[in-house]
Structure formats: C-alpha cells, structure tokens
mmCIF file of C-alpha atoms and ligand atoms in Angstrom:
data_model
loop_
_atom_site.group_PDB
_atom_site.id
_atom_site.type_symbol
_atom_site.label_atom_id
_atom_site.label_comp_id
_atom_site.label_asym_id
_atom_site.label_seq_id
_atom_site.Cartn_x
_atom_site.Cartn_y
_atom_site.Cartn_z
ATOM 1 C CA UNK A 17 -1.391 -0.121 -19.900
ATOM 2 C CA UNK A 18 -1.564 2.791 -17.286
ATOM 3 C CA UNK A 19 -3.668 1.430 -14.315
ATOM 4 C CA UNK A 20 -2.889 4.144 -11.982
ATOM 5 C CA UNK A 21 -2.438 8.050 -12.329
ATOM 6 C CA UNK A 22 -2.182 10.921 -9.683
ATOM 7 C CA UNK A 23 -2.171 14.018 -11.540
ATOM 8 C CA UNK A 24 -0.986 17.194 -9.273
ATOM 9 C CA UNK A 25 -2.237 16.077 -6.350
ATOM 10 C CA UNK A 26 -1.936 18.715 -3.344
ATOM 11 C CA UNK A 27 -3.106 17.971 0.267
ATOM 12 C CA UNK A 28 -2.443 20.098 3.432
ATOM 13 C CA UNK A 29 -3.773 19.094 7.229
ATOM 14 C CA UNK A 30 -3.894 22.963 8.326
ATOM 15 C CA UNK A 31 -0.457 24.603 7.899
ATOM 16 C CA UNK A 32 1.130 21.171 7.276
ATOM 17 C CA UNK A 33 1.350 21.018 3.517
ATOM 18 C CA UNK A 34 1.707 16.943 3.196
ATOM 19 C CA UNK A 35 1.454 16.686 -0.855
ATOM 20 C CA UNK A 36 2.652 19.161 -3.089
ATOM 21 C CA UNK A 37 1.748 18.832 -6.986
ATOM 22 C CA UNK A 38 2.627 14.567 -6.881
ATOM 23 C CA UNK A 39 2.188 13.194 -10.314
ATOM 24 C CA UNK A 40 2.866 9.910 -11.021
ATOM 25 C CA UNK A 41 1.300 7.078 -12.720
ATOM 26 C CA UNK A 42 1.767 3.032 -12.115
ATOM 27 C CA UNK A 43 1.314 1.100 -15.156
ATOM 28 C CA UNK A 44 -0.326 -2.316 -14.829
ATOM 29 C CA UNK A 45 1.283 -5.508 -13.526
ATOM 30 C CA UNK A 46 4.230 -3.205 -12.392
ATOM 31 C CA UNK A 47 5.787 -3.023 -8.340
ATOM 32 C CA UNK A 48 6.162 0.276 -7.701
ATOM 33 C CA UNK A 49 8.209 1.897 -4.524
ATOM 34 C CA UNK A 50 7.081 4.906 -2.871
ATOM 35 C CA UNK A 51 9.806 6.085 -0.451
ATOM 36 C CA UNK A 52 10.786 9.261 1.815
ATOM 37 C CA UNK A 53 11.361 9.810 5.269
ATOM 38 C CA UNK A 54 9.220 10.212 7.835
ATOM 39 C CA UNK A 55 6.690 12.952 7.151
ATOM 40 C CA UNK A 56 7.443 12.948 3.523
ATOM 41 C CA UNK A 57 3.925 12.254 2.535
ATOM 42 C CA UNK A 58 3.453 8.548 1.867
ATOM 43 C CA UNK A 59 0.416 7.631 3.317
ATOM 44 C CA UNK A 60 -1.585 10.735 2.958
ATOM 45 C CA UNK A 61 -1.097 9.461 -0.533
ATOM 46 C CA UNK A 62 -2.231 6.343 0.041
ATOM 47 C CA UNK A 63 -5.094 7.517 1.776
ATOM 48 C CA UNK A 64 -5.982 10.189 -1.186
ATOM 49 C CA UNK A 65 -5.676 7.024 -3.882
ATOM 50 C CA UNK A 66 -8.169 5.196 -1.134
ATOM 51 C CA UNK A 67 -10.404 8.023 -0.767
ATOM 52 C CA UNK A 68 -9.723 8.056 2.652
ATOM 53 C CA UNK A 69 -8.786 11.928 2.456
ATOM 54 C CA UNK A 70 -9.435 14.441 -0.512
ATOM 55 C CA UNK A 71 -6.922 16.106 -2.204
ATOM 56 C CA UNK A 72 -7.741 19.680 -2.506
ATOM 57 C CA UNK A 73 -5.618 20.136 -5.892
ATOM 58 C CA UNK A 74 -5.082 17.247 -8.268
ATOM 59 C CA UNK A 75 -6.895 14.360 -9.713
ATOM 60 C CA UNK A 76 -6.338 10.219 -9.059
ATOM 61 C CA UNK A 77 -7.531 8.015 -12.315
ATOM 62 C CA UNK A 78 -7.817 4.262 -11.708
ATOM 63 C CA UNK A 79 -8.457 2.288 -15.025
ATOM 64 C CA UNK A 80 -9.082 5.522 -17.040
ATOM 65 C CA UNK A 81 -11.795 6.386 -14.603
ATOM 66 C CA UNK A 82 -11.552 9.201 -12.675
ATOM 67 C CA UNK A 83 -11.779 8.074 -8.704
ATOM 68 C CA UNK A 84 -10.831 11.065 -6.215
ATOM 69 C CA UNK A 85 -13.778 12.566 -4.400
ATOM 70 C CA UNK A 86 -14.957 8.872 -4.126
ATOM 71 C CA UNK A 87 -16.159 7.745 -0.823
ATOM 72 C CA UNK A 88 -13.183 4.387 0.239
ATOM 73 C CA UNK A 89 -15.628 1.459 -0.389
ATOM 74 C CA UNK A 90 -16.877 2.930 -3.893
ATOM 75 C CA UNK A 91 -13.105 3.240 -4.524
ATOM 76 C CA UNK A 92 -12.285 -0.478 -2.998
ATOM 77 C CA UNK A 93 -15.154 -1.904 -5.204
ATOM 78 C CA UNK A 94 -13.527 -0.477 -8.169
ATOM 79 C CA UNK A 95 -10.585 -2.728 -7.442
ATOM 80 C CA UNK A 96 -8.443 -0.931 -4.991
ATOM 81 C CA UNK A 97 -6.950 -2.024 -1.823
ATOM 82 C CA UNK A 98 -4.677 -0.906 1.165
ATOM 83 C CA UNK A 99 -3.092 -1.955 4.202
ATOM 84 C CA UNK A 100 -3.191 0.089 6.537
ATOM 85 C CA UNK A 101 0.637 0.922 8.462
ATOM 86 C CA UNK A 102 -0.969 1.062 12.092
ATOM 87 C CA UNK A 103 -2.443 -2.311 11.623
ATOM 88 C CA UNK A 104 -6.256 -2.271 12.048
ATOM 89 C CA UNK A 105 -8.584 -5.676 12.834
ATOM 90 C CA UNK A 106 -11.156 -6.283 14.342
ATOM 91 C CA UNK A 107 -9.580 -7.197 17.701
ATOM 92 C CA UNK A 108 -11.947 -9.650 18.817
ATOM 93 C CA UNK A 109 -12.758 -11.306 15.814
ATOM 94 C CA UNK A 110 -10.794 -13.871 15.219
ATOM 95 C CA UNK A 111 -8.085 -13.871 12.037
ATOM 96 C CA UNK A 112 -10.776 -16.418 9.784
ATOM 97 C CA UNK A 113 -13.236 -13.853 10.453
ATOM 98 C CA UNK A 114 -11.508 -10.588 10.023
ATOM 99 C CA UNK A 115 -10.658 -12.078 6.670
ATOM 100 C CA UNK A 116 -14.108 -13.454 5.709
ATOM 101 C CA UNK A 117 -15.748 -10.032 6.421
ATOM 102 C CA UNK A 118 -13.506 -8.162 4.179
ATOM 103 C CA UNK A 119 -14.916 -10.848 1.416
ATOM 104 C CA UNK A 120 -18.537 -9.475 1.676
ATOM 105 C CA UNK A 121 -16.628 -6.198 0.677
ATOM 106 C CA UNK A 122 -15.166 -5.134 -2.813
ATOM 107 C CA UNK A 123 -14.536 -6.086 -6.588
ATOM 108 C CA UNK A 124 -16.532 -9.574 -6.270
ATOM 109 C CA UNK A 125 -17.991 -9.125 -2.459
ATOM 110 C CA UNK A 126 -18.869 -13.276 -1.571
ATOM 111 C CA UNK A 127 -22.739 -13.295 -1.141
ATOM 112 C CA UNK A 128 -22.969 -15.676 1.603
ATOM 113 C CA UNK A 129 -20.843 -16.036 4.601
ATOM 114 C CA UNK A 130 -19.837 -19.148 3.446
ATOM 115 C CA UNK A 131 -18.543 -18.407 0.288
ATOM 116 C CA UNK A 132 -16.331 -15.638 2.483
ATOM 117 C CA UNK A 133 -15.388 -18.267 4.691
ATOM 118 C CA UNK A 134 -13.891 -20.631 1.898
ATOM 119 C CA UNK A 135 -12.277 -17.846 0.077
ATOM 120 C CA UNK A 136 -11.111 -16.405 3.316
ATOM 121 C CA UNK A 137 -9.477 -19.817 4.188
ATOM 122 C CA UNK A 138 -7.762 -20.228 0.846
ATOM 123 C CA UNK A 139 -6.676 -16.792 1.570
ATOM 124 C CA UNK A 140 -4.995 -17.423 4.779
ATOM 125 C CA UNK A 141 -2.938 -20.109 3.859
ATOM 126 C CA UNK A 142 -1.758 -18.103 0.871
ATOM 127 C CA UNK A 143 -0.284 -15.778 3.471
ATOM 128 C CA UNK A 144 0.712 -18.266 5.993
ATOM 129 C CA UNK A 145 -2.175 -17.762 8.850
ATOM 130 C CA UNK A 146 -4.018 -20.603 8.464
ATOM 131 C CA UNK A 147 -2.761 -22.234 11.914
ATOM 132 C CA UNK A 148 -3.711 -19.005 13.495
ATOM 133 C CA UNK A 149 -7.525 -18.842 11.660
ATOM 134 C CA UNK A 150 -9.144 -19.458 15.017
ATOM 135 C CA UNK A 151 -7.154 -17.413 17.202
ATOM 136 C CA UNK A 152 -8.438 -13.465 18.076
ATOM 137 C CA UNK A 153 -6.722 -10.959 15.927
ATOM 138 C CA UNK A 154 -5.473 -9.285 18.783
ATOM 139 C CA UNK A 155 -3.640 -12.197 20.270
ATOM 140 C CA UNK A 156 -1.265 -12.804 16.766
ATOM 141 C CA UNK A 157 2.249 -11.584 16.883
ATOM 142 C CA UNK A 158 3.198 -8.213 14.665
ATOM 143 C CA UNK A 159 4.051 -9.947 11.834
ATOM 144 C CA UNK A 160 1.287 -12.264 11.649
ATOM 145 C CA UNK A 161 -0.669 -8.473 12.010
ATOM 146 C CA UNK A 162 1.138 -7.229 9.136
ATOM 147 C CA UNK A 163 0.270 -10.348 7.093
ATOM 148 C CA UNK A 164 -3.619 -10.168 8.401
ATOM 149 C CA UNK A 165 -3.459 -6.875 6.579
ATOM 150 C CA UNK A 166 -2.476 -7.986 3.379
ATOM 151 C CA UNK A 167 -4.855 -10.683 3.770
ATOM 152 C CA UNK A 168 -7.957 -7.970 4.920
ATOM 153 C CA UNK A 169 -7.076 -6.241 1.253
ATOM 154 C CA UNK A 170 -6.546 -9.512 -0.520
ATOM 155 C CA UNK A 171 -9.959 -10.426 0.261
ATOM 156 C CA UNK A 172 -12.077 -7.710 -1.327
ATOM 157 C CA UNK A 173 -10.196 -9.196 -4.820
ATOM 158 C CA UNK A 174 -8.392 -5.820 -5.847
ATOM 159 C CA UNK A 175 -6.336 -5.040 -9.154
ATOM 160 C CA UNK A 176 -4.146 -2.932 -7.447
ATOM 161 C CA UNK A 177 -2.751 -3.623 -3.653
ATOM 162 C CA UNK A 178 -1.494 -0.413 -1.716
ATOM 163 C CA UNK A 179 0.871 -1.663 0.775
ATOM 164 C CA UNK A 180 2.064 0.602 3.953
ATOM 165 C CA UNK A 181 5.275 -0.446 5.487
ATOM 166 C CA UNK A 182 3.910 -4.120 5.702
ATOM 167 C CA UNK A 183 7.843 -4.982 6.671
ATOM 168 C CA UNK A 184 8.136 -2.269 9.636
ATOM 169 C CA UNK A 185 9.508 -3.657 12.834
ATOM 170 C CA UNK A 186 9.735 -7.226 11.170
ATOM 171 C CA UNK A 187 13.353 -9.207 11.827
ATOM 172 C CA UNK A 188 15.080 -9.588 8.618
ATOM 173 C CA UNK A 189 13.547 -13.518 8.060
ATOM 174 C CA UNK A 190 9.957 -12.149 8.627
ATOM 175 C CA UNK A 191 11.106 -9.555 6.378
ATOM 176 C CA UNK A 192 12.352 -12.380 3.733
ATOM 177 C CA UNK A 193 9.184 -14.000 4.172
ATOM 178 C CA UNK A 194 7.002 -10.880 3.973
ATOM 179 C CA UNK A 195 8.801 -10.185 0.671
ATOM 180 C CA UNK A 196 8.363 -14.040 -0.855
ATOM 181 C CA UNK A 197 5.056 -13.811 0.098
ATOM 182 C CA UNK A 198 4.130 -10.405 -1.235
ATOM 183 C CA UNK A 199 5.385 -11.913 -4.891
ATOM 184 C CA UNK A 200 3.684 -15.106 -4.706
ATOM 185 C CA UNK A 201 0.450 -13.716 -4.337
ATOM 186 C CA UNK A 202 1.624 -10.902 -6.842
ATOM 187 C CA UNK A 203 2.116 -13.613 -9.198
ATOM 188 C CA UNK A 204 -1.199 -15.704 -8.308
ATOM 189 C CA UNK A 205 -4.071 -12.700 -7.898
ATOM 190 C CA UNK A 206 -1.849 -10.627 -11.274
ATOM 191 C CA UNK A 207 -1.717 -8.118 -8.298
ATOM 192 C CA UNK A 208 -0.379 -4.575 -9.595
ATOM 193 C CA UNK A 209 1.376 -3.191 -6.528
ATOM 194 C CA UNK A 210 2.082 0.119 -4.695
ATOM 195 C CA UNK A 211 4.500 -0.427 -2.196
ATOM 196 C CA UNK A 212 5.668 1.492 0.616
ATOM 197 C CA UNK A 213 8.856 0.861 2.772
ATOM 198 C CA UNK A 214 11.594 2.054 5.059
ATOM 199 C CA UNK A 215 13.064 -1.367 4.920
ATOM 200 C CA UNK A 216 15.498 -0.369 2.025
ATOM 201 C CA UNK A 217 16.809 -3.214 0.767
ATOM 202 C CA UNK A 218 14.028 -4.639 0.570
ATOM 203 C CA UNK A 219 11.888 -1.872 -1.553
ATOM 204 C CA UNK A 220 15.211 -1.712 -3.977
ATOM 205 C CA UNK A 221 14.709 -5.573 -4.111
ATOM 206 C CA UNK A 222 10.822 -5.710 -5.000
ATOM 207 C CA UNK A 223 10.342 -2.392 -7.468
ATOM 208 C CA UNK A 224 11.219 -1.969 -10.898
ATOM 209 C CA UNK A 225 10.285 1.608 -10.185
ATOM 210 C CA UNK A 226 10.789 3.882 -7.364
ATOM 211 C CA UNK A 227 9.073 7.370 -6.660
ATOM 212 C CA UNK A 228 10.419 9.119 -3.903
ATOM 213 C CA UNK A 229 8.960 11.717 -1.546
ATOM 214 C CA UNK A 230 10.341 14.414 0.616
ATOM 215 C CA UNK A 231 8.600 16.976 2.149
ATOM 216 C CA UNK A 232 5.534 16.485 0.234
ATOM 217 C CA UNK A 233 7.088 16.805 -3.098
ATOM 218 C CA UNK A 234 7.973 14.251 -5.195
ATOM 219 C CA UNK A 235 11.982 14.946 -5.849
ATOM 220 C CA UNK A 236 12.842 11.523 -8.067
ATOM 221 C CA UNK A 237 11.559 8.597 -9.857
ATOM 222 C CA UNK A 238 13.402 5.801 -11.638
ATOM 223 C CA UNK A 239 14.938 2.444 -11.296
ATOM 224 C CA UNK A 240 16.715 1.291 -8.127
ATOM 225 C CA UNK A 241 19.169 2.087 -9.129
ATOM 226 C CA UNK A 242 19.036 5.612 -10.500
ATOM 227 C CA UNK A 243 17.374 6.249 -7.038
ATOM 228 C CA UNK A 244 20.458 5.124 -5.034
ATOM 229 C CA UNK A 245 22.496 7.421 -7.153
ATOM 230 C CA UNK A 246 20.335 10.339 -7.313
ATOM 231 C CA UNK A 247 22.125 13.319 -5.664
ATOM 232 C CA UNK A 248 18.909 14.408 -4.290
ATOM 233 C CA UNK A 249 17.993 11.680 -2.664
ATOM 234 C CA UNK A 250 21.001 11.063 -0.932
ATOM 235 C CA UNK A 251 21.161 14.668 0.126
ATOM 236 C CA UNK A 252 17.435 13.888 1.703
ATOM 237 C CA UNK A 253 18.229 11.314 3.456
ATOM 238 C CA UNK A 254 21.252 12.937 5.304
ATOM 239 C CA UNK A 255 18.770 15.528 6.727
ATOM 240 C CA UNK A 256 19.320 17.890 4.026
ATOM 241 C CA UNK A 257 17.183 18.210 1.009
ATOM 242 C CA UNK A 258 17.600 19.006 -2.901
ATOM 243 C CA UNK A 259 19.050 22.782 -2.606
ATOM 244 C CA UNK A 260 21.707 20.452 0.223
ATOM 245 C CA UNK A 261 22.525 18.175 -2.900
ATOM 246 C CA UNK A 262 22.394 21.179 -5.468
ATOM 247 C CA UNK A 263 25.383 22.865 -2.715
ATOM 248 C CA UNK A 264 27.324 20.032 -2.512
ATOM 249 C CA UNK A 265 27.315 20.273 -6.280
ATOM 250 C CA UNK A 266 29.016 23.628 -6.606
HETATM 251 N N1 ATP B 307 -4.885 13.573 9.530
HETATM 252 C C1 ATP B 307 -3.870 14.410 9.657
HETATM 253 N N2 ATP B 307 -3.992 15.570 10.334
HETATM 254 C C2 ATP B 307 -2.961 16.436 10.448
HETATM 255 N N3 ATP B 307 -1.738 16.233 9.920
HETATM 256 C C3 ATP B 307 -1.557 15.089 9.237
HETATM 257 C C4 ATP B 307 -2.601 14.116 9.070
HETATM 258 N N4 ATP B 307 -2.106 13.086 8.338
HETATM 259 C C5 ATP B 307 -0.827 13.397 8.065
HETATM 260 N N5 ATP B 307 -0.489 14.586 8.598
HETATM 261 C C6 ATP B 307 0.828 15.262 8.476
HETATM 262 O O1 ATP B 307 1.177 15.229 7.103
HETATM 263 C C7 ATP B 307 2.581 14.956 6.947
HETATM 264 C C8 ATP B 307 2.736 13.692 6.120
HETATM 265 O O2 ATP B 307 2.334 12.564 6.901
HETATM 266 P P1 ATP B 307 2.299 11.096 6.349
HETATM 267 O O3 ATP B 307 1.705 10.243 7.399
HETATM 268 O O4 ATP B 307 1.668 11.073 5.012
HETATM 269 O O5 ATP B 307 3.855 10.789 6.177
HETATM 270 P P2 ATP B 307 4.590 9.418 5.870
HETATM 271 O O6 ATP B 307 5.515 9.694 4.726
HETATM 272 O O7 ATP B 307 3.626 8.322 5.710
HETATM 273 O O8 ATP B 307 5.484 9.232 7.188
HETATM 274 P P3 ATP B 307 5.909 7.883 7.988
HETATM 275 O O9 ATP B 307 7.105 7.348 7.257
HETATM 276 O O10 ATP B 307 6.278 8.394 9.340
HETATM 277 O O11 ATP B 307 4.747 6.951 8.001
HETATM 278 C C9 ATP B 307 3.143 14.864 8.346
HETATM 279 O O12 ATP B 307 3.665 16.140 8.678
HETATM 280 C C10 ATP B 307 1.936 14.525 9.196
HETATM 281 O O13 ATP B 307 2.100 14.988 10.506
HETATM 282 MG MG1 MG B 308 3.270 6.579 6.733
#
C-alpha cells in the first residue's frame, strides 16, 4: 500500500528555486533514502510533507488523504513525524520531559502527564537515554541530541518517521548505533521511514529505495545499487550535474 505521495511539488524561497516538480511516493513499511548535496532540496521537502512550508505547485497525500496546506500539528496528528537536522529541545527541560511533552501531542496524544511520563520512559530506553532522563537537554552530548530527536517524533506515535541527517557529525560507532537503533524501533512501532543522510554508507545500508535530489530536481530513484551506478548521480556528486554525466557520455 502507498502511504506516502508528493505529486509535483515546487517550492522557491525568493529567487532560490529549492523543489522543482518532485514526485515520489513511499509505500508502507518501506525505508526510503532521500539524498543530494547540500542545497539539493532535502529538507524543504521534509518541511513541505510536515507542513512546515507550502509548496506553491504540487500536492503531498498521506494515507490517500490529501495533507499539504495543513497547518504541522494537524499533519503530526494524522501520523506524521520529523526530526528536525538542527536539533531542537527544549533546552531546559530535561530529556524525560522533552519527551513526555511531545506525548500530549499527535496520533494518540497521552491525556495525563502521567501517562506521557510512562510512555516517555519506555521511550527513552528504546533509544538508549534513559540514564540521561533527568539531565537538561542542553547538557547531553550530540548524539544523545540526535537520538532525543527521534525520541521527540517517536512520542507523538507516527506511521511514518521523517528523519534529517540523524547520523551527521556522529563517529562511525554512534553511527552503528544510530543505525541499529533506527531498525529496532522500525521493527517495534511498524515505523514506515523517510530517511535523510550524507553518511553514505550508511543510507545505502538502511534503504531499499533511494530518491535522489540535486538542485531541486529529483534526477534518480532506485535501489542502492542502481543509485551508485547511475551516471547522473555520480556526475552530481563530482560538482557537475546530469548534462556533466550526459558529456562524459559522448
Ligand atoms: N526558509 C528559507 N528561506 C530561504 N531560502 C531557503 C529556506 N530554506 C531553504 N532555503 C534554500 O533552499 C535550498 C534548499 O535548501 P535545503 O535546506 O532544503 O537543502 P538540503 O538538501 O536540506 O541541504 P543540506 O544537505 O545542507 O541540509 C537552499 O538553496 C537553501 O538556501
Ligand atoms: Mg538539510
């Protein structure tokens, strides 16, 4: 079943055209990569699925509903969640609380606080935070950040998890972990996820699927494989583009 479409989406900031006519569609249970450099477009189209910007061409359909001119919390209640790539908590909350807030939010918002607070705690030792549940969110480390985002968007029980470069300026075990974790909770919540990542190896390891961006347009989809031997692709990542690959063609 298709749980996610974006149909010709278009978004500019001013002159800065960041989406270009973007279709794709994520089919339930799937991991799917969204990749590009930087400035290709990635989170604007995260934050057009979230509702946190409009596209001005193009619709998003979530569970055969149509979702873009939403308002983000309408859009999270459906069953949609994100993590946000500049990580944002509550700084002086502390990580149990961050988390337990998030609960009176979303799909199945907890009524009372403590209701938030137990699911919050089973939530944070899901993704390893549970010695740090006390602590201010501002004091934990970048990964344990990173993770306090996934846990934020775990909390308001979502279908489908939007994740922005949750591995960025990890080391390669936090990375490991990040990745291990990111299934296990796949596997426990039947998470559908849209994933977004620098971190190469690891986005070839995690998606079956792979969309990539480049300049706002979407230039190839496929398997991981198919991606690392798309022409285009390579070309865009050398600082060329598709008209570089289509050259070095000829
Ligand atoms: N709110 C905004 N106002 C103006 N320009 C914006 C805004 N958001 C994004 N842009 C521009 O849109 C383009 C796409 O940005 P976006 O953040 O979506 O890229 P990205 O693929 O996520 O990049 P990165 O890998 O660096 O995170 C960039 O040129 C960026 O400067
Ligand atoms: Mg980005």
């Amino acid at each position: 079943m298709t749980l996610l479409v974006a149909d010709r989406i278009s978004k500019s900031f001013g002159g800065v055209r960041a989406l270009n006519n973007v279709s794709f569609s994520v089919a339930e249970g799937e991991i799917v990569g969204l990749m590009g450099a930087n400035g290709a477009g990635k989170t604007t189209l995260f934050s057009v699925i979230a509702g946190h910007n409009r596209p001005d061409i193009g619709e998003v359909s979530f569970d055969g509903v149509r979702i873009n001119g939403l308002k983000p919390d309408r859009i999270c209640r459906a069953g949609i969640a994100r993590t946000f790539q500049i990580v944002r908590p509550f700084r002086g909350l502390t990580t149990l609380e961050n988390v337990a807030t998030a609960a009176r939010f979303g799909a199945r918002p907890a009524e009372k606080l403590a209701e938030a607070n137990e699911r919050a705690l089973l939530i944070l030792e899901e993704v390893g935070l549970l010695d740090v549940a006390h602590q201010p969110a501002a004091a934990l480390t970048l990964a344990s950040q990173k993770k306090l985002e996934v846990a934020k968007a775990l909390a308001t029980a979502p279908r489908l998890l939007l994740l922005d470069e949750v591995m960025a300026g990890l080391t390669p075990t936090e990375v490991r972990a990040m990745m291990t974790m990111v299934l296990e909770i796949r596997e426990r919540y039947g998470l559908t996820l849209l994933v977004i990542e620098h971190v190469m190896r690891a986005l070839m390891e995690l998606s079956r699927h792979i969309v990539v961006l480049h300049h706002g347009e979407k230039i190839a989809e496929g398997s991981p494989a198919e991606i690392a031997d798309n022409l285009d692709v390579q070309a865009a990542y050398l600082g060329g583009g598709p008209s570089a690959a289509g050259a070095a063609g000829t």
